[in-house]
């Protein structure tokens, strides 16, 4: 593994820091909602009745949840954010048992894959496909967020794109990321690959085109793929093949950037609630790449809350 720490400049660093601060304030409600979730699951009751420290596996075994092996990962992430929020567990457990709160209903027995599906009857992306307003708002939010990050990447991390003649942006919304890359690097032929309803009506340009399809079935071939399931669509490392991922790499909490770490945990809880996905630490990313038979990766960890990860076949 190679770590590339490029200098993005003071202006970009300040803007990314401001974005991280806005996100932290926007998502701060997740602390209180996580506490509510813990109370509804009966976690304070279990810890209080145990009256001594207990292992995570013992806590999960004592909770009325289905599929305990899967739930252990969710409970770990819930407890992680509660501990980071500085909830003192001993007094918390003594004062937040379900008997002291009326109207609490356990969510643990529901069979839906996510709380979003429980509330709306369909998974997030299936719901968005049938609700144009939701789809538009989601894509606009993703585009606004992506514009800042990809502008910094094309300006300060050009080495990531060195030697490339073609690139596929998988699940890239409408055009924001690929359009910035196409304009900044006209020698690269950029393809936006997404679900047909997402790219409907989008118009390409000289080095930007749109292809509709399902990323879980197949992906157009290119020198580089931006995100997702793509090993079979790129050439080998010797011939310049690479996967480029722009995503959160959860920081080590000991490194001192407390607010960024907290905001990354907020995003992780949001992913768990909406899509059953997760944000990963570097160790978890490395394990994912190894399990997918990639040979190596390099990481640029200087984009505020997110990183550029380059993965090689």
GROMACS .gro file of C-alpha atoms in nm:
model
  313
    1UNK     CA    1   0.000   0.000   0.000
    2UNK     CA    2   0.125   0.347  -0.093
    3UNK     CA    3   0.006   0.667   0.076
    4UNK     CA    4   0.024   0.984  -0.135
    5UNK     CA    5  -0.026   1.303   0.062
    6UNK     CA    6  -0.050   1.580  -0.197
    7UNK     CA    7  -0.072   1.944  -0.088
    8UNK     CA    8  -0.412   2.077  -0.195
    9UNK     CA    9  -0.338   2.437  -0.094
   10UNK     CA   10  -0.473   2.662   0.180
   11UNK     CA   11  -0.782   2.780  -0.011
   12UNK     CA   12  -0.906   2.429  -0.093
   13UNK     CA   13  -0.825   2.313   0.258
   14UNK     CA   14  -1.030   2.597   0.409
   15UNK     CA   15  -1.329   2.531   0.184
   16UNK     CA   16  -1.324   2.158   0.258
   17UNK     CA   17  -1.298   2.231   0.630
   18UNK     CA   18  -1.598   2.466   0.606
   19UNK     CA   19  -1.795   2.196   0.426
   20UNK     CA   20  -1.707   1.945   0.698
   21UNK     CA   21  -1.823   2.191   0.966
   22UNK     CA   22  -2.157   2.248   0.790
   23UNK     CA   23  -2.209   1.872   0.763
   24UNK     CA   24  -2.128   1.832   1.131
   25UNK     CA   25  -2.398   2.082   1.229
   26UNK     CA   26  -2.644   1.939   0.975
   27UNK     CA   27  -2.609   1.582   1.098
   28UNK     CA   28  -2.567   1.654   1.469
   29UNK     CA   29  -2.922   1.530   1.535
   30UNK     CA   30  -2.786   1.178   1.481
   31UNK     CA   31  -2.640   1.183   1.833
   32UNK     CA   32  -2.984   1.221   1.993
   33UNK     CA   33  -3.147   0.980   1.748
   34UNK     CA   34  -2.879   0.721   1.825
   35UNK     CA   35  -2.954   0.758   2.194
   36UNK     CA   36  -3.325   0.713   2.123
   37UNK     CA   37  -3.249   0.401   1.918
   38UNK     CA   38  -3.040   0.255   2.202
   39UNK     CA   39  -3.323   0.313   2.450
   40UNK     CA   40  -3.581   0.155   2.218
   41UNK     CA   41  -3.358  -0.149   2.175
   42UNK     CA   42  -3.328  -0.181   2.552
   43UNK     CA   43  -2.949  -0.139   2.559
   44UNK     CA   44  -2.944   0.070   2.882
   45UNK     CA   45  -3.166  -0.192   3.049
   46UNK     CA   46  -2.930  -0.475   2.956
   47UNK     CA   47  -2.614  -0.292   3.063
   48UNK     CA   48  -2.773  -0.167   3.386
   49UNK     CA   49  -2.897  -0.513   3.486
   50UNK     CA   50  -2.557  -0.664   3.402
   51UNK     CA   51  -2.400  -0.422   3.654
   52UNK     CA   52  -2.047  -0.470   3.521
   53UNK     CA   53  -1.859  -0.425   3.191
   54UNK     CA   54  -1.974  -0.663   2.919
   55UNK     CA   55  -1.846  -0.772   2.580
   56UNK     CA   56  -2.025  -0.659   2.265
   57UNK     CA   57  -2.118  -1.019   2.180
   58UNK     CA   58  -2.279  -1.060   2.524
   59UNK     CA   59  -2.473  -0.736   2.479
   60UNK     CA   60  -2.606  -0.846   2.138
   61UNK     CA   61  -2.699  -1.191   2.277
   62UNK     CA   62  -2.907  -1.021   2.547
   63UNK     CA   63  -3.099  -0.798   2.302
   64UNK     CA   64  -3.427  -0.907   2.137
   65UNK     CA   65  -3.286  -0.887   1.783
   66UNK     CA   66  -3.301  -1.125   1.489
   67UNK     CA   67  -2.991  -1.242   1.298
   68UNK     CA   68  -2.751  -1.165   1.582
   69UNK     CA   69  -2.437  -1.210   1.372
   70UNK     CA   70  -2.548  -0.933   1.134
   71UNK     CA   71  -2.683  -0.715   1.415
   72UNK     CA   72  -2.351  -0.724   1.604
   73UNK     CA   73  -2.196  -0.498   1.341
   74UNK     CA   74  -2.489  -0.254   1.365
   75UNK     CA   75  -2.480  -0.250   1.746
   76UNK     CA   76  -2.104  -0.191   1.742
   77UNK     CA   77  -2.149   0.115   1.520
   78UNK     CA   78  -2.434   0.244   1.736
   79UNK     CA   79  -2.228   0.205   2.054
   80UNK     CA   80  -1.927   0.366   1.886
   81UNK     CA   81  -2.114   0.688   1.815
   82UNK     CA   82  -2.273   0.696   2.162
   83UNK     CA   83  -1.933   0.660   2.325
   84UNK     CA   84  -1.784   0.927   2.100
   85UNK     CA   85  -2.071   1.160   2.193
   86UNK     CA   86  -1.941   1.128   2.552
   87UNK     CA   87  -2.250   0.960   2.691
   88UNK     CA   88  -2.133   0.821   3.024
   89UNK     CA   89  -2.270   0.469   3.008
   90UNK     CA   90  -2.312   0.400   3.380
   91UNK     CA   91  -2.537   0.699   3.466
   92UNK     CA   92  -2.695   0.678   3.121
   93UNK     CA   93  -2.800   0.319   3.176
   94UNK     CA   94  -2.938   0.394   3.520
   95UNK     CA   95  -3.151   0.685   3.396
   96UNK     CA   96  -3.249   0.584   3.044
   97UNK     CA   97  -3.412   0.246   3.090
   98UNK     CA   98  -3.732   0.191   2.893
   99UNK     CA   99  -3.939   0.190   3.212
  100UNK     CA  100  -3.864   0.561   3.251
  101UNK     CA  101  -3.981   0.648   2.900
  102UNK     CA  102  -4.340   0.602   2.790
  103UNK     CA  103  -4.433   0.510   2.435
  104UNK     CA  104  -4.107   0.341   2.342
  105UNK     CA  105  -4.152   0.076   2.074
  106UNK     CA  106  -3.871  -0.165   1.990
  107UNK     CA  107  -3.762  -0.155   1.626
  108UNK     CA  108  -3.554  -0.469   1.664
  109UNK     CA  109  -3.810  -0.724   1.545
  110UNK     CA  110  -3.890  -0.564   1.212
  111UNK     CA  111  -3.782  -0.762   0.909
  112UNK     CA  112  -3.714  -0.474   0.668
  113UNK     CA  113  -3.352  -0.439   0.566
  114UNK     CA  114  -3.334  -0.069   0.666
  115UNK     CA  115  -3.532   0.178   0.878
  116UNK     CA  116  -3.600   0.371   0.556
  117UNK     CA  117  -3.770   0.068   0.405
  118UNK     CA  118  -3.969   0.020   0.725
  119UNK     CA  119  -4.097   0.377   0.704
  120UNK     CA  120  -4.161   0.400   0.329
  121UNK     CA  121  -4.221   0.041   0.223
  122UNK     CA  122  -3.940   0.035  -0.037
  123UNK     CA  123  -3.559   0.066  -0.037
  124UNK     CA  124  -3.424   0.419  -0.090
  125UNK     CA  125  -3.325   0.389  -0.457
  126UNK     CA  126  -3.637   0.198  -0.556
  127UNK     CA  127  -3.843   0.466  -0.387
  128UNK     CA  128  -3.650   0.741  -0.568
  129UNK     CA  129  -3.703   0.568  -0.902
  130UNK     CA  130  -4.079   0.595  -0.859
  131UNK     CA  131  -4.075   0.944  -0.705
  132UNK     CA  132  -3.930   1.201  -0.950
  133UNK     CA  133  -3.919   1.475  -0.685
  134UNK     CA  134  -3.715   1.260  -0.446
  135UNK     CA  135  -3.489   1.145  -0.730
  136UNK     CA  136  -3.429   1.506  -0.836
  137UNK     CA  137  -3.350   1.624  -0.483
  138UNK     CA  138  -3.114   1.330  -0.424
  139UNK     CA  139  -2.927   1.384  -0.750
  140UNK     CA  140  -2.902   1.760  -0.692
  141UNK     CA  141  -2.760   1.703  -0.344
  142UNK     CA  142  -2.508   1.451  -0.474
  143UNK     CA  143  -2.407   1.682  -0.758
  144UNK     CA  144  -2.357   1.983  -0.532
  145UNK     CA  145  -2.144   1.779  -0.294
  146UNK     CA  146  -1.940   1.617  -0.570
  147UNK     CA  147  -1.861   1.944  -0.751
  148UNK     CA  148  -1.638   2.076  -0.474
  149UNK     CA  149  -1.449   1.752  -0.417
  150UNK     CA  150  -1.384   1.664  -0.781
  151UNK     CA  151  -1.269   2.021  -0.853
  152UNK     CA  152  -1.002   1.979  -0.584
  153UNK     CA  153  -0.909   1.635  -0.718
  154UNK     CA  154  -0.858   1.750  -1.079
  155UNK     CA  155  -0.656   2.050  -0.963
  156UNK     CA  156  -0.438   1.893  -0.692
  157UNK     CA  157  -0.434   1.518  -0.763
  158UNK     CA  158  -0.375   1.506  -1.137
  159UNK     CA  159  -0.132   1.219  -1.095
  160UNK     CA  160  -0.431   0.995  -1.030
  161UNK     CA  161  -0.537   1.040  -1.394
  162UNK     CA  162  -0.190   1.013  -1.550
  163UNK     CA  163  -0.176   0.792  -1.858
  164UNK     CA  164  -0.551   0.744  -1.883
  165UNK     CA  165  -0.735   0.765  -2.213
  166UNK     CA  166  -1.080   0.662  -2.092
  167UNK     CA  167  -1.277   0.654  -1.767
  168UNK     CA  168  -1.620   0.534  -1.659
  169UNK     CA  169  -1.796   0.711  -1.371
  170UNK     CA  170  -2.014   0.437  -1.222
  171UNK     CA  171  -2.325   0.556  -1.039
  172UNK     CA  172  -2.211   0.913  -1.087
  173UNK     CA  173  -2.550   1.081  -1.086
  174UNK     CA  174  -2.613   1.296  -1.391
  175UNK     CA  175  -2.286   1.457  -1.498
  176UNK     CA  176  -2.110   1.662  -1.232
  177UNK     CA  177  -1.798   1.454  -1.165
  178UNK     CA  178  -1.742   1.332  -1.520
  179UNK     CA  179  -1.812   1.678  -1.664
  180UNK     CA  180  -1.548   1.840  -1.443
  181UNK     CA  181  -1.295   1.571  -1.536
  182UNK     CA  182  -1.383   1.597  -1.907
  183UNK     CA  183  -1.336   1.975  -1.902
  184UNK     CA  184  -1.016   1.968  -1.697
  185UNK     CA  185  -0.862   1.674  -1.882
  186UNK     CA  186  -0.984   1.681  -2.244
  187UNK     CA  187  -0.753   1.392  -2.342
  188UNK     CA  188  -0.969   1.152  -2.136
  189UNK     CA  189  -1.289   1.007  -2.284
  190UNK     CA  190  -1.541   1.009  -1.997
  191UNK     CA  191  -1.851   0.789  -1.971
  192UNK     CA  192  -2.125   0.836  -1.711
  193UNK     CA  193  -2.280   0.497  -1.636
  194UNK     CA  194  -2.599   0.495  -1.431
  195UNK     CA  195  -2.957   0.370  -1.421
  196UNK     CA  196  -3.154   0.477  -1.731
  197UNK     CA  197  -3.400   0.698  -1.539
  198UNK     CA  198  -3.110   0.890  -1.380
  199UNK     CA  199  -2.938   0.986  -1.706
  200UNK     CA  200  -3.253   1.034  -1.910
  201UNK     CA  201  -3.231   1.360  -2.104
  202UNK     CA  202  -2.858   1.415  -2.040
  203UNK     CA  203  -2.658   1.535  -2.338
  204UNK     CA  204  -2.295   1.446  -2.397
  205UNK     CA  205  -2.009   1.642  -2.550
  206UNK     CA  206  -1.688   1.571  -2.743
  207UNK     CA  207  -1.532   1.360  -2.466
  208UNK     CA  208  -1.837   1.296  -2.244
  209UNK     CA  209  -2.109   1.038  -2.308
  210UNK     CA  210  -2.386   0.861  -2.114
  211UNK     CA  211  -2.464   0.490  -2.094
  212UNK     CA  212  -2.763   0.342  -1.912
  213UNK     CA  213  -2.747   0.007  -1.734
  214UNK     CA  214  -2.713  -0.181  -1.407
  215UNK     CA  215  -2.373  -0.162  -1.235
  216UNK     CA  216  -2.438  -0.496  -1.063
  217UNK     CA  217  -2.460  -0.674  -1.400
  218UNK     CA  218  -2.195  -0.518  -1.623
  219UNK     CA  219  -1.987  -0.202  -1.665
  220UNK     CA  220  -1.845  -0.047  -1.987
  221UNK     CA  221  -1.472  -0.108  -2.036
  222UNK     CA  222  -1.220   0.172  -1.978
  223UNK     CA  223  -0.868   0.243  -1.850
  224UNK     CA  224  -1.012   0.349  -1.516
  225UNK     CA  225  -1.340   0.304  -1.333
  226UNK     CA  226  -1.463   0.557  -1.080
  227UNK     CA  227  -1.621   0.345  -0.804
  228UNK     CA  228  -1.815   0.019  -0.762
  229UNK     CA  229  -1.803  -0.333  -0.912
  230UNK     CA  230  -1.549  -0.304  -1.188
  231UNK     CA  231  -1.243  -0.533  -1.178
  232UNK     CA  232  -1.349  -0.720  -1.491
  233UNK     CA  233  -1.399  -0.396  -1.688
  234UNK     CA  234  -1.041  -0.263  -1.666
  235UNK     CA  235  -0.703  -0.376  -1.805
  236UNK     CA  236  -0.431  -0.507  -1.575
  237UNK     CA  237  -0.207  -0.280  -1.367
  238UNK     CA  238   0.081  -0.306  -1.618
  239UNK     CA  239  -0.146  -0.163  -1.888
  240UNK     CA  240  -0.267   0.121  -1.667
  241UNK     CA  241  -0.588  -0.027  -1.529
  242UNK     CA  242  -0.713   0.122  -1.205
  243UNK     CA  243  -1.024   0.183  -0.996
  244UNK     CA  244  -1.063   0.533  -0.850
  245UNK     CA  245  -1.276   0.564  -0.537
  246UNK     CA  246  -1.369   0.896  -0.377
  247UNK     CA  247  -1.516   0.811  -0.041
  248UNK     CA  248  -1.481   0.838   0.334
  249UNK     CA  249  -1.196   0.658   0.506
  250UNK     CA  250  -1.287   0.672   0.874
  251UNK     CA  251  -1.008   0.837   1.067
  252UNK     CA  252  -0.826   0.689   1.362
  253UNK     CA  253  -0.987   0.871   1.656
  254UNK     CA  254  -0.645   0.904   1.816
  255UNK     CA  255  -0.523   1.140   1.543
  256UNK     CA  256  -0.690   1.440   1.705
  257UNK     CA  257  -0.936   1.565   1.439
  258UNK     CA  258  -1.238   1.510   1.661
  259UNK     CA  259  -1.503   1.695   1.457
  260UNK     CA  260  -1.408   1.527   1.129
  261UNK     CA  261  -1.416   1.187   1.295
  262UNK     CA  262  -1.756   1.264   1.448
  263UNK     CA  263  -1.895   1.375   1.111
  264UNK     CA  264  -1.769   1.056   0.949
  265UNK     CA  265  -1.954   0.858   1.217
  266UNK     CA  266  -2.269   1.059   1.141
  267UNK     CA  267  -2.236   0.957   0.776
  268UNK     CA  268  -2.187   0.595   0.878
  269UNK     CA  269  -2.510   0.598   1.079
  270UNK     CA  270  -2.691   0.764   0.788
  271UNK     CA  271  -2.568   0.491   0.553
  272UNK     CA  272  -2.682   0.222   0.795
  273UNK     CA  273  -3.026   0.380   0.826
  274UNK     CA  274  -3.093   0.452   0.458
  275UNK     CA  275  -2.914   0.179   0.264
  276UNK     CA  276  -2.767  -0.077   0.509
  277UNK     CA  277  -2.425   0.034   0.381
  278UNK     CA  278  -2.131   0.154   0.589
  279UNK     CA  279  -1.835   0.389   0.594
  280UNK     CA  280  -1.503   0.206   0.627
  281UNK     CA  281  -1.169   0.251   0.800
  282UNK     CA  282  -0.852   0.200   0.595
  283UNK     CA  283  -0.821  -0.152   0.737
  284UNK     CA  284  -1.176  -0.233   0.624
  285UNK     CA  285  -1.112  -0.092   0.276
  286UNK     CA  286  -0.791  -0.297   0.249
  287UNK     CA  287  -0.978  -0.615   0.346
  288UNK     CA  288  -1.246  -0.540   0.085
  289UNK     CA  289  -0.985  -0.496  -0.189
  290UNK     CA  290  -0.801  -0.813  -0.087
  291UNK     CA  291  -1.122  -1.016  -0.086
  292UNK     CA  292  -1.199  -0.886  -0.437
  293UNK     CA  293  -0.855  -1.005  -0.559
  294UNK     CA  294  -0.708  -0.661  -0.622
  295UNK     CA  295  -0.329  -0.650  -0.588
  296UNK     CA  296  -0.264  -0.312  -0.426
  297UNK     CA  297  -0.401   0.035  -0.351
  298UNK     CA  298  -0.281   0.386  -0.277
  299UNK     CA  299  -0.462   0.650  -0.077
  300UNK     CA  300  -0.471   1.031  -0.082
  301UNK     CA  301  -0.612   1.142   0.251
  302UNK     CA  302  -0.632   1.516   0.219
  303UNK     CA  303  -0.983   1.597   0.095
  304UNK     CA  304  -1.150   1.701   0.418
  305UNK     CA  305  -1.373   1.414   0.522
  306UNK     CA  306  -1.295   1.201   0.219
  307UNK     CA  307  -1.006   1.043   0.037
  308UNK     CA  308  -0.909   0.945  -0.313
  309UNK     CA  309  -0.829   0.573  -0.322
  310UNK     CA  310  -0.666   0.420  -0.630
  311UNK     CA  311  -0.698   0.041  -0.651
  312UNK     CA  312  -0.499  -0.179  -0.887
  313UNK     CA  313  -0.600  -0.516  -1.039
   0.00000   0.00000   0.00000
